[in-house]
Amino acid sequence: MSESSGPAHRPSAVAGPWSVPVLVRERRPRVVVKADLLPAVSVLGTLSLLSFPLAFAWSRLAPPERVRIVAADGTQSPLELESWHRFDDLAVFGLMTLGLGIVVGIVSWLLRERRGPVVLVAAVLGVALASALAMLLGVGWANSHYTIASAPALGSVVELAPRLESWWVLLTGPLGVTISYSLLVTWNGRDDLGRRLG
């Protein structure tokens, strides 16, 4: 068995005819915080104003619960299937805030020069704040809309104002923001999220 007299074969480090030498290594973009703080505060404040139209729309769209007065002291008994509207009120509010969150996530992504986690956090907090304010305002406006002016007669049917009985529904808005924004980040696939306009 003969031994090889030459050096061991090593891969050639010589550049091929079509290779381009890398003179400057491109730096990975870093998260911009300081420059995005003021736009993030603006996003948070603007989104909190959306609580007013959201509350008004819910107070008019959510179905009231119809009950019958069964005693002279005002004891109420819900009509058949009317108690389901307690869930309907919650579902309508949840779908409205989820839709708001999806739209806010897309609009926040369109702020191209401000893309990143700072504006995303501001959008999530802004939708959460708008949802919480809309929950409080909407219940109040619904109560005033379905106010019973005089004492109902025995056997009469009255409509009770819509109500929201769970604070867990406030998670739907931020969920919509994070899902839509995350999908757009994944679809973009660039290190700087396309912040540079060039």
Short mmCIF file of C-alpha atoms in Angstrom, two decimals:
data_model
loop_
_atom_site.label_atom_id
_atom_site.label_comp_id
_atom_site.label_asym_id
_atom_site.label_seq_id
_atom_site.Cartn_x
_atom_site.Cartn_y
_atom_site.Cartn_z
CA MET A 1 0.00 0.00 0.00
CA SER A 2 1.58 3.22 -1.12
CA GLU A 3 1.53 6.39 0.91
CA SER A 4 0.73 9.73 -0.63
CA SER A 5 3.79 11.89 -0.85
CA GLY A 6 1.93 15.18 -1.34
CA PRO A 7 0.13 17.31 1.27
CA ALA A 8 -3.41 16.46 2.31
CA HIS A 9 -6.10 17.82 0.02
CA ARG A 10 -7.63 21.01 1.35
CA PRO A 11 -10.52 23.05 -0.08
CA SER A 12 -9.29 25.95 -2.12
CA ALA A 13 -9.68 29.36 -0.50
CA VAL A 14 -9.20 31.12 -3.81
CA ALA A 15 -12.30 33.07 -4.91
CA GLY A 16 -14.03 31.91 -8.04
CA PRO A 17 -14.34 34.05 -11.17
CA TRP A 18 -17.87 35.20 -10.26
CA SER A 19 -17.42 35.87 -6.55
CA VAL A 20 -17.49 39.39 -5.16
CA PRO A 21 -15.21 40.20 -2.25
CA VAL A 22 -16.94 41.49 0.88
CA LEU A 23 -15.24 44.73 1.82
CA VAL A 24 -17.66 45.94 4.49
CA ARG A 25 -19.70 43.58 6.62
CA GLU A 26 -23.28 44.80 6.97
CA ARG A 27 -24.25 45.43 10.57
CA ARG A 28 -27.41 43.83 11.88
CA PRO A 29 -30.05 46.45 12.64
CA ARG A 30 -30.72 47.06 16.31
CA VAL A 31 -34.00 47.79 18.04
CA VAL A 32 -34.69 51.52 17.98
CA VAL A 33 -36.19 52.69 21.26
CA LYS A 34 -35.43 56.35 21.85
CA ALA A 35 -36.56 57.60 18.43
CA ASP A 36 -39.79 55.56 18.60
CA LEU A 37 -40.92 56.66 22.07
CA LEU A 38 -42.74 59.84 20.99
CA PRO A 39 -44.55 58.14 18.07
CA ALA A 40 -45.47 55.30 20.44
CA VAL A 41 -47.02 57.74 22.91
CA SER A 42 -48.95 59.31 20.02
CA VAL A 43 -50.23 55.90 18.95
CA LEU A 44 -51.29 55.10 22.52
CA GLY A 45 -53.14 58.40 22.94
CA THR A 46 -54.86 58.22 19.57
CA LEU A 47 -56.07 54.67 20.14
CA SER A 48 -57.59 55.58 23.49
CA LEU A 49 -59.95 57.97 21.64
CA LEU A 50 -61.42 55.00 19.77
CA SER A 51 -63.17 53.98 22.97
CA PHE A 52 -65.97 56.50 22.33
CA PRO A 53 -67.21 55.19 18.95
CA LEU A 54 -66.62 51.61 20.10
CA ALA A 55 -68.72 52.12 23.24
CA PHE A 56 -71.51 53.87 21.38
CA ALA A 57 -71.67 51.21 18.65
CA TRP A 58 -71.79 48.40 21.21
CA SER A 59 -74.49 50.09 23.29
CA ARG A 60 -76.72 50.20 20.19
CA LEU A 61 -75.82 46.83 18.62
CA ALA A 62 -75.86 44.59 21.69
CA PRO A 63 -79.29 42.99 22.18
CA PRO A 64 -81.23 43.73 25.39
CA GLU A 65 -82.69 40.97 27.55
CA ARG A 66 -86.50 40.92 27.68
CA VAL A 67 -88.01 39.99 31.03
CA ARG A 68 -91.54 39.77 32.39
CA ILE A 69 -92.60 41.42 35.64
CA VAL A 70 -94.07 38.58 37.72
CA ALA A 71 -94.69 40.26 41.07
CA ALA A 72 -95.82 43.62 42.36
CA ASP A 73 -92.43 44.22 43.98
CA GLY A 74 -90.77 44.22 40.54
CA THR A 75 -89.52 40.63 40.51
CA GLN A 76 -88.41 39.73 36.99
CA SER A 77 -88.43 36.48 35.07
CA PRO A 78 -86.55 36.24 31.74
CA LEU A 79 -88.52 35.12 28.73
CA GLU A 80 -87.60 31.89 27.02
CA LEU A 81 -84.12 32.03 25.41
CA GLU A 82 -83.74 35.70 26.32
CA SER A 83 -81.08 34.93 28.93
CA TRP A 84 -78.78 33.92 26.08
CA HIS A 85 -78.40 37.60 25.23
CA ARG A 86 -76.08 37.89 28.23
CA PHE A 87 -73.58 35.87 26.19
CA ASP A 88 -74.50 37.70 22.98
CA ASP A 89 -73.60 41.02 24.58
CA LEU A 90 -70.18 39.66 25.51
CA ALA A 91 -69.65 38.08 22.08
CA VAL A 92 -70.56 41.27 20.21
CA PHE A 93 -68.11 43.28 22.30
CA GLY A 94 -65.39 40.66 21.87
CA LEU A 95 -65.79 40.55 18.09
CA MET A 96 -65.78 44.33 17.87
CA THR A 97 -62.56 44.64 19.88
CA LEU A 98 -60.96 41.77 17.95
CA GLY A 99 -61.75 43.51 14.67
CA LEU A 100 -60.41 46.78 16.07
CA GLY A 101 -57.21 45.02 17.12
CA ILE A 102 -56.67 43.50 13.67
CA VAL A 103 -57.17 46.87 11.96
CA VAL A 104 -54.86 48.63 14.44
CA GLY A 105 -52.17 45.99 13.90
CA ILE A 106 -52.29 46.52 10.13
CA VAL A 107 -52.32 50.33 10.41
CA SER A 108 -49.41 50.24 12.88
CA TRP A 109 -47.45 48.13 10.41
CA LEU A 110 -48.04 50.76 7.72
CA LEU A 111 -46.05 53.24 9.85
CA ARG A 112 -42.99 52.02 7.99
CA GLU A 113 -40.37 54.23 9.60
CA ARG A 114 -41.56 53.21 13.08
CA ARG A 115 -41.87 49.45 12.70
CA GLY A 116 -40.64 47.49 15.66
CA PRO A 117 -41.45 46.33 19.17
CA VAL A 118 -41.89 49.83 20.66
CA VAL A 119 -44.83 50.76 18.43
CA LEU A 120 -46.20 47.22 18.73
CA VAL A 121 -46.30 47.49 22.54
CA ALA A 122 -47.92 50.92 22.25
CA ALA A 123 -50.57 49.54 19.89
CA VAL A 124 -51.32 46.61 22.21
CA LEU A 125 -51.61 48.88 25.25
CA GLY A 126 -53.67 51.42 23.29
CA VAL A 127 -56.21 48.82 22.19
CA ALA A 128 -56.38 47.40 25.72
CA LEU A 129 -57.00 50.88 27.13
CA ALA A 130 -59.60 51.68 24.46
CA SER A 131 -61.38 48.38 25.16
CA ALA A 132 -61.44 48.97 28.92
CA LEU A 133 -62.80 52.51 28.50
CA ALA A 134 -65.34 51.30 25.95
CA MET A 135 -66.50 48.63 28.37
CA LEU A 136 -67.20 51.21 31.07
CA LEU A 137 -68.71 53.81 28.75
CA GLY A 138 -70.75 51.30 26.75
CA VAL A 139 -72.47 49.85 29.80
CA GLY A 140 -73.32 53.35 31.01
CA TRP A 141 -74.69 54.44 27.65
CA ALA A 142 -76.69 51.22 27.32
CA ASN A 143 -78.22 51.78 30.75
CA SER A 144 -79.29 55.30 29.80
CA HIS A 145 -80.65 54.09 26.45
CA TYR A 146 -82.84 51.40 28.03
CA THR A 147 -83.94 53.42 31.05
CA ILE A 148 -87.42 52.50 32.35
CA ALA A 149 -89.18 55.80 33.00
CA SER A 150 -92.01 54.52 35.20
CA ALA A 151 -92.70 51.45 37.32
CA PRO A 152 -93.78 48.60 35.00
CA ALA A 153 -97.16 46.99 35.49
CA LEU A 154 -97.54 43.40 36.65
CA GLY A 155 -97.19 41.02 33.70
CA SER A 156 -95.59 43.58 31.39
CA VAL A 157 -92.46 42.85 29.39
CA VAL A 158 -89.51 45.19 29.74
CA GLU A 159 -86.07 45.30 28.14
CA LEU A 160 -83.01 45.21 30.34
CA ALA A 161 -79.89 47.02 29.14
CA PRO A 162 -77.04 44.95 27.70
CA ARG A 163 -74.26 44.20 30.16
CA LEU A 164 -70.74 42.82 30.15
CA GLU A 165 -70.14 40.30 32.92
CA SER A 166 -66.53 39.28 32.28
CA TRP A 167 -63.34 41.30 32.04
CA TRP A 168 -61.66 38.47 30.10
CA VAL A 169 -63.19 39.90 26.93
CA LEU A 170 -60.59 42.67 27.08
CA LEU A 171 -57.94 40.20 25.86
CA THR A 172 -59.46 39.97 22.37
CA GLY A 173 -58.31 43.42 21.21
CA PRO A 174 -54.62 43.01 22.10
CA LEU A 175 -54.78 39.48 20.67
CA GLY A 176 -55.94 40.88 17.33
CA VAL A 177 -53.09 43.41 17.30
CA THR A 178 -50.38 40.84 18.05
CA ILE A 179 -51.68 38.28 15.55
CA SER A 180 -51.97 40.71 12.63
CA TYR A 181 -48.66 42.47 13.37
CA SER A 182 -46.80 39.18 13.87
CA LEU A 183 -48.11 37.79 10.60
CA LEU A 184 -46.95 40.91 8.77
CA VAL A 185 -43.50 40.70 10.41
CA THR A 186 -43.21 37.07 9.35
CA TRP A 187 -44.31 37.88 5.83
CA ASN A 188 -41.78 40.74 5.58
CA GLY A 189 -38.81 38.65 6.66
CA ARG A 190 -36.28 41.51 6.65
CA ASP A 191 -33.86 42.25 9.47
CA ASP A 192 -34.91 45.90 9.70
CA LEU A 193 -38.60 45.16 8.92
CA GLY A 194 -38.29 47.46 5.90
CA ARG A 195 -37.85 50.60 8.01
CA ARG A 196 -35.40 52.10 5.54
CA LEU A 197 -37.26 53.63 2.64
CA GLY A 198 -34.34 53.25 0.23
#
